Amino acid sequence: MTPREAHSRKRLQWFACTGPFILGAAACLAPPGSAQNTQQVSPVANPATPAPADTKGSPASKGSPAIVIGFLGGYVPANSPIRSEVKMAERLRASYPDTVHVKTFANRNMNSAYREILELLAGAPPATVSGEEKQRARIIIYGHSWGGTAAVALARKLQKDGIPVLLTVQVDSVEHLHVDDSVIPANVAKAANFYQRGGMLHGREKITAADPARTQILGNYLYDYAKNPVECHGYPFWDRWFSKTHMEIECDPKVWNEVESLIRRELPPAAAPKQSTNQETGQIPQPQ
């Protein structure tokens, strides 16, 4: 372990032990300019980012089984009912009860998600996946904060097994334990990044493709919460004090409508045309 890695690990351990009260105290020192804002989507994408491709011929539309994995951020449990990651997963389950496997995980349980994917592809444990089963895999991964990093880490782990990923989506992705969340592995067909710049805690501003010929970066989309704050009901006080804008992008319905729209584009037709009441038109912000 290098000195830098040892130092970072020590900092993470201190963070875990001191808990939210220390975080809340630290938040009081944050400059007033770290105010929040959300409603206006100001997509800031790579100038070289290609326009979203036509997904009519997406492999998922050919009836192959689909798997959607979501990761929550921080130390949030996998099924926290107030979190947008979980709410979206519930909507997807309702729309695709028999054709899509949807499950959320705590970001620290990335290996559990990996094992579950292998078992789903193989049909039963032990998870020995054939070459044909790997090529038929239809996998989508998303996450917020450390969950965004877990999404990239899982895609990278699947790459080592030769398993393709249809789409990864990062929402205010925060690097965790030296896992590079900025470079999307070549087994991922499409990737999108949503982020904000406010407050003491904010996400990855730009993702790139390890192999641009194989991975399409749909965009790096900036949301600004300085003028139009979002009300996040039920969130703990340390989120409100220490990471207010980081919290707001997680509870912003506009962000998650866009994320959900991206995911649905890669899935087979829904069994029933059931849409949530706050679902919007499904238009993806175009990179500027």
PDB file of C-alpha atoms in Angstrom:
ATOM      1  CA  MET A   1       0.000   0.000   0.000  1.00  0.00           C
ATOM      2  CA  THR A   2       1.393   3.352  -1.016  1.00  0.00           C
ATOM      3  CA  PRO A   3       1.609   6.239   1.516  1.00  0.00           C
ATOM      4  CA  ARG A   4      -1.181   8.034  -0.356  1.00  0.00           C
ATOM      5  CA  GLU A   5      -3.465   4.998  -0.161  1.00  0.00           C
ATOM      6  CA  ALA A   6      -2.718   4.550   3.535  1.00  0.00           C
ATOM      7  CA  HIS A   7      -3.511   8.195   4.205  1.00  0.00           C
ATOM      8  CA  SER A   8      -6.798   8.026   2.279  1.00  0.00           C
ATOM      9  CA  ARG A   9      -7.819   4.831   4.064  1.00  0.00           C
ATOM     10  CA  LYS A  10      -7.086   6.461   7.425  1.00  0.00           C
ATOM     11  CA  ARG A  11      -9.243   9.459   6.467  1.00  0.00           C
ATOM     12  CA  LEU A  12     -12.126   7.184   5.467  1.00  0.00           C
ATOM     13  CA  GLN A  13     -11.905   5.280   8.762  1.00  0.00           C
ATOM     14  CA  TRP A  14     -11.991   8.549  10.692  1.00  0.00           C
ATOM     15  CA  PHE A  15     -15.019   9.659   8.685  1.00  0.00           C
ATOM     16  CA  ALA A  16     -16.868   6.417   9.420  1.00  0.00           C
ATOM     17  CA  CYS A  17     -16.151   6.567  13.146  1.00  0.00           C
ATOM     18  CA  THR A  18     -16.963  10.198  13.823  1.00  0.00           C
ATOM     19  CA  GLY A  19     -20.383   9.903  12.233  1.00  0.00           C
ATOM     20  CA  PRO A  20     -22.992  12.387  11.177  1.00  0.00           C
ATOM     21  CA  PHE A  21     -22.659  14.691  14.179  1.00  0.00           C
ATOM     22  CA  ILE A  22     -19.147  15.655  13.163  1.00  0.00           C
ATOM     23  CA  LEU A  23     -20.395  16.088   9.622  1.00  0.00           C
ATOM     24  CA  GLY A  24     -23.154  18.347  10.840  1.00  0.00           C
ATOM     25  CA  ALA A  25     -20.676  20.460  12.777  1.00  0.00           C
ATOM     26  CA  ALA A  26     -18.414  20.714   9.761  1.00  0.00           C
ATOM     27  CA  ALA A  27     -21.340  21.813   7.658  1.00  0.00           C
ATOM     28  CA  CYS A  28     -21.830  24.844   9.816  1.00  0.00           C
ATOM     29  CA  LEU A  29     -18.488  26.081   8.526  1.00  0.00           C
ATOM     30  CA  ALA A  30     -19.555  25.791   4.895  1.00  0.00           C
ATOM     31  CA  PRO A  31     -19.670  29.108   3.054  1.00  0.00           C
ATOM     32  CA  PRO A  32     -23.129  30.583   2.455  1.00  0.00           C
ATOM     33  CA  GLY A  33     -22.472  30.341  -1.265  1.00  0.00           C
ATOM     34  CA  SER A  34     -22.931  26.585  -1.049  1.00  0.00           C
ATOM     35  CA  ALA A  35     -26.669  27.131  -1.247  1.00  0.00           C
ATOM     36  CA  GLN A  36     -28.689  24.836  -3.414  1.00  0.00           C
ATOM     37  CA  ASN A  37     -30.700  24.769  -6.523  1.00  0.00           C
ATOM     38  CA  THR A  38     -32.144  22.229  -8.804  1.00  0.00           C
ATOM     39  CA  GLN A  39     -35.048  22.729 -11.051  1.00  0.00           C
ATOM     40  CA  GLN A  40     -33.067  24.115 -13.939  1.00  0.00           C
ATOM     41  CA  VAL A  41     -31.260  21.442 -15.827  1.00  0.00           C
ATOM     42  CA  SER A  42     -28.247  22.988 -17.417  1.00  0.00           C
ATOM     43  CA  PRO A  43     -26.799  20.042 -19.302  1.00  0.00           C
ATOM     44  CA  VAL A  44     -23.105  20.553 -19.788  1.00  0.00           C
ATOM     45  CA  ALA A  45     -21.774  17.762 -21.895  1.00  0.00           C
ATOM     46  CA  ASN A  46     -18.576  16.912 -23.628  1.00  0.00           C
ATOM     47  CA  PRO A  47     -18.508  18.934 -26.861  1.00  0.00           C
ATOM     48  CA  ALA A  48     -17.486  15.758 -28.584  1.00  0.00           C
ATOM     49  CA  THR A  49     -20.349  13.763 -27.090  1.00  0.00           C
ATOM     50  CA  PRO A  50     -22.458  12.167 -29.814  1.00  0.00           C
ATOM     51  CA  ALA A  51     -26.224  12.569 -29.792  1.00  0.00           C
ATOM     52  CA  PRO A  52     -28.182   9.747 -28.147  1.00  0.00           C
ATOM     53  CA  ALA A  53     -28.423   6.849 -30.527  1.00  0.00           C
ATOM     54  CA  ASP A  54     -31.635   5.345 -31.826  1.00  0.00           C
ATOM     55  CA  THR A  55     -32.443   2.472 -29.492  1.00  0.00           C
ATOM     56  CA  LYS A  56     -35.158   0.847 -31.596  1.00  0.00           C
ATOM     57  CA  GLY A  57     -32.735  -1.903 -32.413  1.00  0.00           C
ATOM     58  CA  SER A  58     -31.483  -2.235 -28.846  1.00  0.00           C
ATOM     59  CA  PRO A  59     -30.728  -5.859 -27.941  1.00  0.00           C
ATOM     60  CA  ALA A  60     -33.070  -5.552 -24.974  1.00  0.00           C
ATOM     61  CA  SER A  61     -35.965  -5.122 -27.389  1.00  0.00           C
ATOM     62  CA  LYS A  62     -35.373  -8.631 -28.746  1.00  0.00           C
ATOM     63  CA  GLY A  63     -36.737 -10.324 -25.644  1.00  0.00           C
ATOM     64  CA  SER A  64     -33.482 -11.058 -23.805  1.00  0.00           C
ATOM     65  CA  PRO A  65     -33.706 -10.988 -20.001  1.00  0.00           C
ATOM     66  CA  ALA A  66     -32.880  -7.604 -18.497  1.00  0.00           C
ATOM     67  CA  ILE A  67     -31.313  -6.779 -15.130  1.00  0.00           C
ATOM     68  CA  VAL A  68     -31.380  -3.331 -13.506  1.00  0.00           C
ATOM     69  CA  ILE A  69     -29.108  -2.769 -10.502  1.00  0.00           C
ATOM     70  CA  GLY A  70     -29.193   0.404  -8.397  1.00  0.00           C
ATOM     71  CA  PHE A  71     -26.745   1.551  -5.717  1.00  0.00           C
ATOM     72  CA  LEU A  72     -27.467   4.001  -2.928  1.00  0.00           C
ATOM     73  CA  GLY A  73     -24.912   6.479  -1.639  1.00  0.00           C
ATOM     74  CA  GLY A  74     -23.102   6.938   1.668  1.00  0.00           C
ATOM     75  CA  TYR A  75     -24.161   4.547   4.399  1.00  0.00           C
ATOM     76  CA  VAL A  76     -27.786   4.447   3.269  1.00  0.00           C
ATOM     77  CA  PRO A  77     -29.440   0.995   3.433  1.00  0.00           C
ATOM     78  CA  ALA A  78     -30.506  -0.675   0.210  1.00  0.00           C
ATOM     79  CA  ASN A  79     -34.264  -0.219   0.639  1.00  0.00           C
ATOM     80  CA  SER A  80     -34.601   3.226   2.229  1.00  0.00           C
ATOM     81  CA  PRO A  81     -38.128   4.233   1.138  1.00  0.00           C
ATOM     82  CA  ILE A  82     -37.446   7.991   0.921  1.00  0.00           C
ATOM     83  CA  ARG A  83     -34.597   7.656  -1.592  1.00  0.00           C
ATOM     84  CA  SER A  84     -35.163   8.276  -5.280  1.00  0.00           C
ATOM     85  CA  GLU A  85     -33.044   5.264  -6.244  1.00  0.00           C
ATOM     86  CA  VAL A  86     -35.511   2.991  -4.426  1.00  0.00           C
ATOM     87  CA  LYS A  87     -38.632   4.816  -5.609  1.00  0.00           C
ATOM     88  CA  MET A  88     -37.548   4.505  -9.225  1.00  0.00           C
ATOM     89  CA  ALA A  89     -36.785   0.812  -8.775  1.00  0.00           C
ATOM     90  CA  GLU A  90     -40.321   0.305  -7.475  1.00  0.00           C
ATOM     91  CA  ARG A  91     -41.791   2.022 -10.525  1.00  0.00           C
ATOM     92  CA  LEU A  92     -39.709  -0.142 -12.849  1.00  0.00           C
ATOM     93  CA  ARG A  93     -40.809  -3.318 -11.055  1.00  0.00           C
ATOM     94  CA  ALA A  94     -44.422  -2.272 -11.454  1.00  0.00           C
ATOM     95  CA  SER A  95     -43.956  -1.693 -15.189  1.00  0.00           C
ATOM     96  CA  TYR A  96     -41.904  -4.842 -15.857  1.00  0.00           C
ATOM     97  CA  PRO A  97     -43.053  -7.423 -13.278  1.00  0.00           C
ATOM     98  CA  ASP A  98     -42.045 -10.461 -15.336  1.00  0.00           C
ATOM     99  CA  THR A  99     -39.462  -9.292 -17.857  1.00  0.00           C
ATOM    100  CA  VAL A 100     -36.959  -7.244 -15.830  1.00  0.00           C
ATOM    101  CA  HIS A 101     -35.148  -8.028 -12.589  1.00  0.00           C
ATOM    102  CA  VAL A 102     -34.772  -4.788 -10.592  1.00  0.00           C
ATOM    103  CA  LYS A 103     -32.906  -4.585  -7.283  1.00  0.00           C
ATOM    104  CA  THR A 104     -31.166  -1.920  -5.203  1.00  0.00           C
ATOM    105  CA  PHE A 105     -28.063  -2.412  -3.047  1.00  0.00           C
ATOM    106  CA  ALA A 106     -26.033  -0.455  -0.539  1.00  0.00           C
ATOM    107  CA  ASN A 107     -22.865   0.663  -2.344  1.00  0.00           C
ATOM    108  CA  ARG A 108     -20.703  -1.393   0.032  1.00  0.00           C
ATOM    109  CA  ASN A 109     -22.478  -4.533  -1.225  1.00  0.00           C
ATOM    110  CA  MET A 110     -21.246  -4.265  -4.812  1.00  0.00           C
ATOM    111  CA  ASN A 111     -19.891  -7.823  -4.693  1.00  0.00           C
ATOM    112  CA  SER A 112     -23.319  -9.114  -3.663  1.00  0.00           C
ATOM    113  CA  ALA A 113     -24.820  -7.418  -6.704  1.00  0.00           C
ATOM    114  CA  TYR A 114     -22.121  -8.988  -8.875  1.00  0.00           C
ATOM    115  CA  ARG A 115     -22.878 -12.498  -7.560  1.00  0.00           C
ATOM    116  CA  GLU A 116     -26.594 -11.986  -8.057  1.00  0.00           C
ATOM    117  CA  ILE A 117     -26.053 -10.985 -11.677  1.00  0.00           C
ATOM    118  CA  LEU A 118     -24.014 -14.132 -12.309  1.00  0.00           C
ATOM    119  CA  GLU A 119     -26.717 -16.305 -10.741  1.00  0.00           C
ATOM    120  CA  LEU A 120     -29.425 -14.621 -12.795  1.00  0.00           C
ATOM    121  CA  LEU A 121     -27.451 -15.132 -16.005  1.00  0.00           C
ATOM    122  CA  ALA A 122     -26.588 -18.745 -15.214  1.00  0.00           C
ATOM    123  CA  GLY A 123     -30.101 -19.600 -14.077  1.00  0.00           C
ATOM    124  CA  ALA A 124     -29.056 -21.049 -10.717  1.00  0.00           C
ATOM    125  CA  PRO A 125     -26.048 -21.149  -8.384  1.00  0.00           C
ATOM    126  CA  PRO A 126     -23.232 -21.931  -8.613  1.00  0.00           C
ATOM    127  CA  ALA A 127     -22.903 -19.027 -11.033  1.00  0.00           C
ATOM    128  CA  THR A 128     -21.021 -20.536 -13.953  1.00  0.00           C
ATOM    129  CA  VAL A 129     -21.985 -18.364 -16.886  1.00  0.00           C
ATOM    130  CA  SER A 130     -21.515 -19.689 -20.404  1.00  0.00           C
ATOM    131  CA  GLY A 131     -20.243 -17.598 -23.281  1.00  0.00           C
ATOM    132  CA  GLU A 132     -23.701 -17.530 -24.831  1.00  0.00           C
ATOM    133  CA  GLU A 133     -25.288 -16.415 -21.540  1.00  0.00           C
ATOM    134  CA  LYS A 134     -22.736 -13.623 -21.247  1.00  0.00           C
ATOM    135  CA  GLN A 135     -23.535 -12.295 -24.697  1.00  0.00           C
ATOM    136  CA  ARG A 136     -27.273 -12.402 -23.985  1.00  0.00           C
ATOM    137  CA  ALA A 137     -26.825 -10.322 -20.819  1.00  0.00           C
ATOM    138  CA  ARG A 138     -28.858  -7.101 -20.749  1.00  0.00           C
ATOM    139  CA  ILE A 139     -27.617  -5.162 -17.730  1.00  0.00           C
ATOM    140  CA  ILE A 140     -28.231  -1.573 -16.597  1.00  0.00           C
ATOM    141  CA  ILE A 141     -26.515  -0.077 -13.540  1.00  0.00           C
ATOM    142  CA  TYR A 142     -27.158   3.242 -11.802  1.00  0.00           C
ATOM    143  CA  GLY A 143     -26.195   4.911  -8.549  1.00  0.00           C
ATOM    144  CA  HIS A 144     -25.916   8.109  -6.521  1.00  0.00           C
ATOM    145  CA  SER A 145     -22.781   9.385  -4.712  1.00  0.00           C
ATOM    146  CA  TRP A 146     -20.662   6.384  -3.680  1.00  0.00           C
ATOM    147  CA  GLY A 147     -23.342   4.398  -5.488  1.00  0.00           C
ATOM    148  CA  GLY A 148     -22.238   6.032  -8.737  1.00  0.00           C
ATOM    149  CA  THR A 149     -18.714   4.795  -8.139  1.00  0.00           C
ATOM    150  CA  ALA A 150     -20.082   1.348  -7.278  1.00  0.00           C
ATOM    151  CA  ALA A 151     -21.922   1.331 -10.623  1.00  0.00           C
ATOM    152  CA  VAL A 152     -18.660   1.898 -12.515  1.00  0.00           C
ATOM    153  CA  ALA A 153     -16.809  -0.614 -10.324  1.00  0.00           C
ATOM    154  CA  LEU A 154     -19.449  -3.269 -11.023  1.00  0.00           C
ATOM    155  CA  ALA A 155     -19.294  -2.614 -14.766  1.00  0.00           C
ATOM    156  CA  ARG A 156     -15.513  -2.965 -14.615  1.00  0.00           C
ATOM    157  CA  LYS A 157     -15.824  -6.247 -12.711  1.00  0.00           C
ATOM    158  CA  LEU A 158     -18.250  -7.578 -15.310  1.00  0.00           C
ATOM    159  CA  GLN A 159     -15.826  -6.558 -18.045  1.00  0.00           C
ATOM    160  CA  LYS A 160     -13.256  -8.980 -16.633  1.00  0.00           C
ATOM    161  CA  ASP A 161     -15.804 -11.746 -17.189  1.00  0.00           C
ATOM    162  CA  GLY A 162     -16.595 -10.621 -20.717  1.00  0.00           C
ATOM    163  CA  ILE A 163     -20.134  -9.562 -19.751  1.00  0.00           C
ATOM    164  CA  PRO A 164     -21.573  -6.516 -21.579  1.00  0.00           C
ATOM    165  CA  VAL A 165     -23.491  -3.675 -19.923  1.00  0.00           C
ATOM    166  CA  LEU A 166     -26.147  -1.718 -21.793  1.00  0.00           C
ATOM    167  CA  LEU A 167     -26.049   1.462 -19.710  1.00  0.00           C
ATOM    168  CA  THR A 168     -24.498   3.033 -16.617  1.00  0.00           C
ATOM    169  CA  VAL A 169     -25.914   6.184 -14.989  1.00  0.00           C
ATOM    170  CA  GLN A 170     -24.073   8.159 -12.309  1.00  0.00           C
ATOM    171  CA  VAL A 171     -25.821  10.799 -10.201  1.00  0.00           C
ATOM    172  CA  ASP A 172     -23.401  13.116  -8.365  1.00  0.00           C
ATOM    173  CA  SER A 173     -20.870  10.296  -8.313  1.00  0.00           C
ATOM    174  CA  VAL A 174     -18.228  10.510  -5.557  1.00  0.00           C
ATOM    175  CA  GLU A 175     -14.956   8.583  -5.773  1.00  0.00           C
ATOM    176  CA  HIS A 176     -14.635   5.881  -3.128  1.00  0.00           C
ATOM    177  CA  LEU A 177     -11.571   3.909  -2.053  1.00  0.00           C
ATOM    178  CA  HIS A 178      -9.566   4.821  -5.135  1.00  0.00           C
ATOM    179  CA  VAL A 179     -12.095   3.371  -7.570  1.00  0.00           C
ATOM    180  CA  ASP A 180     -11.861   5.567 -10.658  1.00  0.00           C
ATOM    181  CA  ASP A 181     -15.423   6.621 -11.444  1.00  0.00           C
ATOM    182  CA  SER A 182     -14.403   8.916 -14.308  1.00  0.00           C
ATOM    183  CA  VAL A 183     -13.510   6.325 -16.970  1.00  0.00           C
ATOM    184  CA  ILE A 184     -16.237   4.028 -18.250  1.00  0.00           C
ATOM    185  CA  PRO A 185     -15.016   0.550 -19.229  1.00  0.00           C
ATOM    186  CA  ALA A 186     -15.325  -0.631 -22.810  1.00  0.00           C
ATOM    187  CA  ASN A 187     -17.962  -3.295 -22.063  1.00  0.00           C
ATOM    188  CA  VAL A 188     -20.488  -0.483 -21.411  1.00  0.00           C
ATOM    189  CA  ALA A 189     -22.466   0.552 -24.485  1.00  0.00           C
ATOM    190  CA  LYS A 190     -23.794   3.876 -23.137  1.00  0.00           C
ATOM    191  CA  ALA A 191     -23.143   6.022 -20.086  1.00  0.00           C
ATOM    192  CA  ALA A 192     -24.581   9.219 -18.605  1.00  0.00           C
ATOM    193  CA  ASN A 193     -23.464  11.464 -15.766  1.00  0.00           C
ATOM    194  CA  PHE A 194     -25.626  13.905 -13.763  1.00  0.00           C
ATOM    195  CA  TYR A 195     -23.897  16.222 -11.296  1.00  0.00           C
ATOM    196  CA  GLN A 196     -23.988  19.488  -9.343  1.00  0.00           C
ATOM    197  CA  ARG A 197     -21.188  21.765  -8.155  1.00  0.00           C
ATOM    198  CA  GLY A 198     -22.584  23.291  -4.952  1.00  0.00           C
ATOM    199  CA  GLY A 199     -21.732  22.706  -1.316  1.00  0.00           C
ATOM    200  CA  MET A 200     -18.913  20.825   0.338  1.00  0.00           C
ATOM    201  CA  LEU A 201     -19.841  17.510  -1.267  1.00  0.00           C
ATOM    202  CA  HIS A 202     -20.400  17.324  -5.005  1.00  0.00           C
ATOM    203  CA  GLY A 203     -19.987  14.789  -7.752  1.00  0.00           C
ATOM    204  CA  ARG A 204     -17.825  13.870 -10.691  1.00  0.00           C
ATOM    205  CA  GLU A 205     -18.096  16.578 -13.353  1.00  0.00           C
ATOM    206  CA  LYS A 206     -16.980  14.568 -16.359  1.00  0.00           C
ATOM    207  CA  ILE A 207     -16.906  10.949 -17.417  1.00  0.00           C
ATOM    208  CA  THR A 208     -15.060   9.649 -20.469  1.00  0.00           C
ATOM    209  CA  ALA A 209     -14.936   6.364 -22.328  1.00  0.00           C
ATOM    210  CA  ALA A 210     -11.975   4.017 -22.070  1.00  0.00           C
ATOM    211  CA  ASP A 211     -12.760   3.149 -25.693  1.00  0.00           C
ATOM    212  CA  PRO A 212     -14.898   5.789 -27.462  1.00  0.00           C
ATOM    213  CA  ALA A 213     -15.458   3.387 -30.341  1.00  0.00           C
ATOM    214  CA  ARG A 214     -17.347   1.038 -28.015  1.00  0.00           C
ATOM    215  CA  THR A 215     -18.889   3.349 -25.415  1.00  0.00           C
ATOM    216  CA  GLN A 216     -21.173   6.297 -26.139  1.00  0.00           C
ATOM    217  CA  ILE A 217     -21.072   9.015 -23.483  1.00  0.00           C
ATOM    218  CA  LEU A 218     -24.599  10.418 -23.622  1.00  0.00           C
ATOM    219  CA  GLY A 219     -23.617  13.493 -21.648  1.00  0.00           C
ATOM    220  CA  ASN A 220     -22.311  15.118 -18.481  1.00  0.00           C
ATOM    221  CA  TYR A 221     -25.396  16.990 -17.281  1.00  0.00           C
ATOM    222  CA  LEU A 222     -25.046  19.863 -14.818  1.00  0.00           C
ATOM    223  CA  TYR A 223     -27.864  20.762 -12.403  1.00  0.00           C
ATOM    224  CA  ASP A 224     -27.622  24.068 -10.544  1.00  0.00           C
ATOM    225  CA  TYR A 225     -29.339  24.335  -7.138  1.00  0.00           C
ATOM    226  CA  ALA A 226     -28.205  27.811  -6.083  1.00  0.00           C
ATOM    227  CA  LYS A 227     -31.413  29.617  -7.068  1.00  0.00           C
ATOM    228  CA  ASN A 228     -34.062  26.911  -7.157  1.00  0.00           C
ATOM    229  CA  PRO A 229     -33.686  24.633  -4.133  1.00  0.00           C
ATOM    230  CA  VAL A 230     -35.530  21.329  -3.970  1.00  0.00           C
ATOM    231  CA  GLU A 231     -37.467  20.304  -0.884  1.00  0.00           C
ATOM    232  CA  CYS A 232     -36.322  16.879   0.333  1.00  0.00           C
ATOM    233  CA  HIS A 233     -38.830  15.432   2.780  1.00  0.00           C
ATOM    234  CA  GLY A 234     -37.724  12.929   5.386  1.00  0.00           C
ATOM    235  CA  TYR A 235     -33.984  13.244   4.878  1.00  0.00           C
ATOM    236  CA  PRO A 236     -31.799  13.261   8.037  1.00  0.00           C
ATOM    237  CA  PHE A 237     -30.533  16.539   9.418  1.00  0.00           C
ATOM    238  CA  TRP A 238     -26.892  15.821   8.623  1.00  0.00           C
ATOM    239  CA  ASP A 239     -27.752  15.600   4.921  1.00  0.00           C
ATOM    240  CA  ARG A 240     -29.486  18.973   5.160  1.00  0.00           C
ATOM    241  CA  TRP A 241     -26.544  20.585   6.963  1.00  0.00           C
ATOM    242  CA  PHE A 242     -23.470  18.972   5.475  1.00  0.00           C
ATOM    243  CA  SER A 243     -24.445  18.005   1.938  1.00  0.00           C
ATOM    244  CA  LYS A 244     -27.579  19.951   1.052  1.00  0.00           C
ATOM    245  CA  THR A 245     -27.055  20.198  -2.706  1.00  0.00           C
ATOM    246  CA  HIS A 246     -25.751  16.632  -2.852  1.00  0.00           C
ATOM    247  CA  MET A 247     -29.022  15.648  -1.160  1.00  0.00           C
ATOM    248  CA  GLU A 248     -31.112  17.805  -3.487  1.00  0.00           C
ATOM    249  CA  ILE A 249     -29.867  16.157  -6.661  1.00  0.00           C
ATOM    250  CA  GLU A 250     -30.783  12.833  -5.092  1.00  0.00           C
ATOM    251  CA  CYS A 251     -34.358  13.892  -4.360  1.00  0.00           C
ATOM    252  CA  ASP A 252     -34.864  16.043  -7.462  1.00  0.00           C
ATOM    253  CA  PRO A 253     -37.705  14.485  -9.513  1.00  0.00           C
ATOM    254  CA  LYS A 254     -36.429  16.142 -12.694  1.00  0.00           C
ATOM    255  CA  VAL A 255     -33.121  14.305 -12.427  1.00  0.00           C
ATOM    256  CA  TRP A 256     -34.708  10.955 -11.754  1.00  0.00           C
ATOM    257  CA  ASN A 257     -37.289  11.353 -14.506  1.00  0.00           C
ATOM    258  CA  GLU A 258     -34.361  11.733 -16.900  1.00  0.00           C
ATOM    259  CA  VAL A 259     -32.545   8.756 -15.395  1.00  0.00           C
ATOM    260  CA  GLU A 260     -35.675   6.633 -15.598  1.00  0.00           C
ATOM    261  CA  SER A 261     -36.290   7.663 -19.191  1.00  0.00           C
ATOM    262  CA  LEU A 262     -32.766   6.615 -20.162  1.00  0.00           C
ATOM    263  CA  ILE A 263     -33.246   3.242 -18.502  1.00  0.00           C
ATOM    264  CA  ARG A 264     -36.644   2.601 -20.057  1.00  0.00           C
ATOM    265  CA  ARG A 265     -35.211   3.267 -23.521  1.00  0.00           C
ATOM    266  CA  GLU A 266     -32.994   0.229 -23.066  1.00  0.00           C
ATOM    267  CA  LEU A 267     -35.705  -2.099 -21.749  1.00  0.00           C
ATOM    268  CA  PRO A 268     -38.207  -4.214 -23.670  1.00  0.00           C
ATOM    269  CA  PRO A 269     -41.763  -2.870 -24.014  1.00  0.00           C
ATOM    270  CA  ALA A 270     -43.506  -2.638 -20.651  1.00  0.00           C
ATOM    271  CA  ALA A 271     -46.181  -5.201 -19.895  1.00  0.00           C
ATOM    272  CA  ALA A 272     -48.641  -2.415 -19.108  1.00  0.00           C
ATOM    273  CA  PRO A 273     -48.418   1.291 -20.020  1.00  0.00           C
ATOM    274  CA  LYS A 274     -48.249   2.369 -16.372  1.00  0.00           C
ATOM    275  CA  GLN A 275     -46.517   5.668 -15.720  1.00  0.00           C
ATOM    276  CA  SER A 276     -45.913   7.410 -12.414  1.00  0.00           C
ATOM    277  CA  THR A 277     -47.873  10.609 -11.825  1.00  0.00           C
ATOM    278  CA  ASN A 278     -44.748  12.738 -11.842  1.00  0.00           C
ATOM    279  CA  GLN A 279     -43.255  11.119 -14.921  1.00  0.00           C
ATOM    280  CA  GLU A 280     -42.443  13.695 -17.563  1.00  0.00           C
ATOM    281  CA  THR A 281     -42.187  13.415 -21.287  1.00  0.00           C
ATOM    282  CA  GLY A 282     -39.016  11.385 -21.223  1.00  0.00           C
ATOM    283  CA  GLN A 283     -37.044  13.933 -23.197  1.00  0.00           C
ATOM    284  CA  ILE A 284     -33.352  13.730 -22.424  1.00  0.00           C
ATOM    285  CA  PRO A 285     -31.565  17.082 -22.107  1.00  0.00           C
ATOM    286  CA  GLN A 286     -29.391  17.631 -25.123  1.00  0.00           C
ATOM    287  CA  PRO A 287     -25.692  18.352 -24.572  1.00  0.00           C
ATOM    288  CA  GLN A 288     -24.642  21.920 -25.283  1.00  0.00           C
TER     289      GLN A 288
END
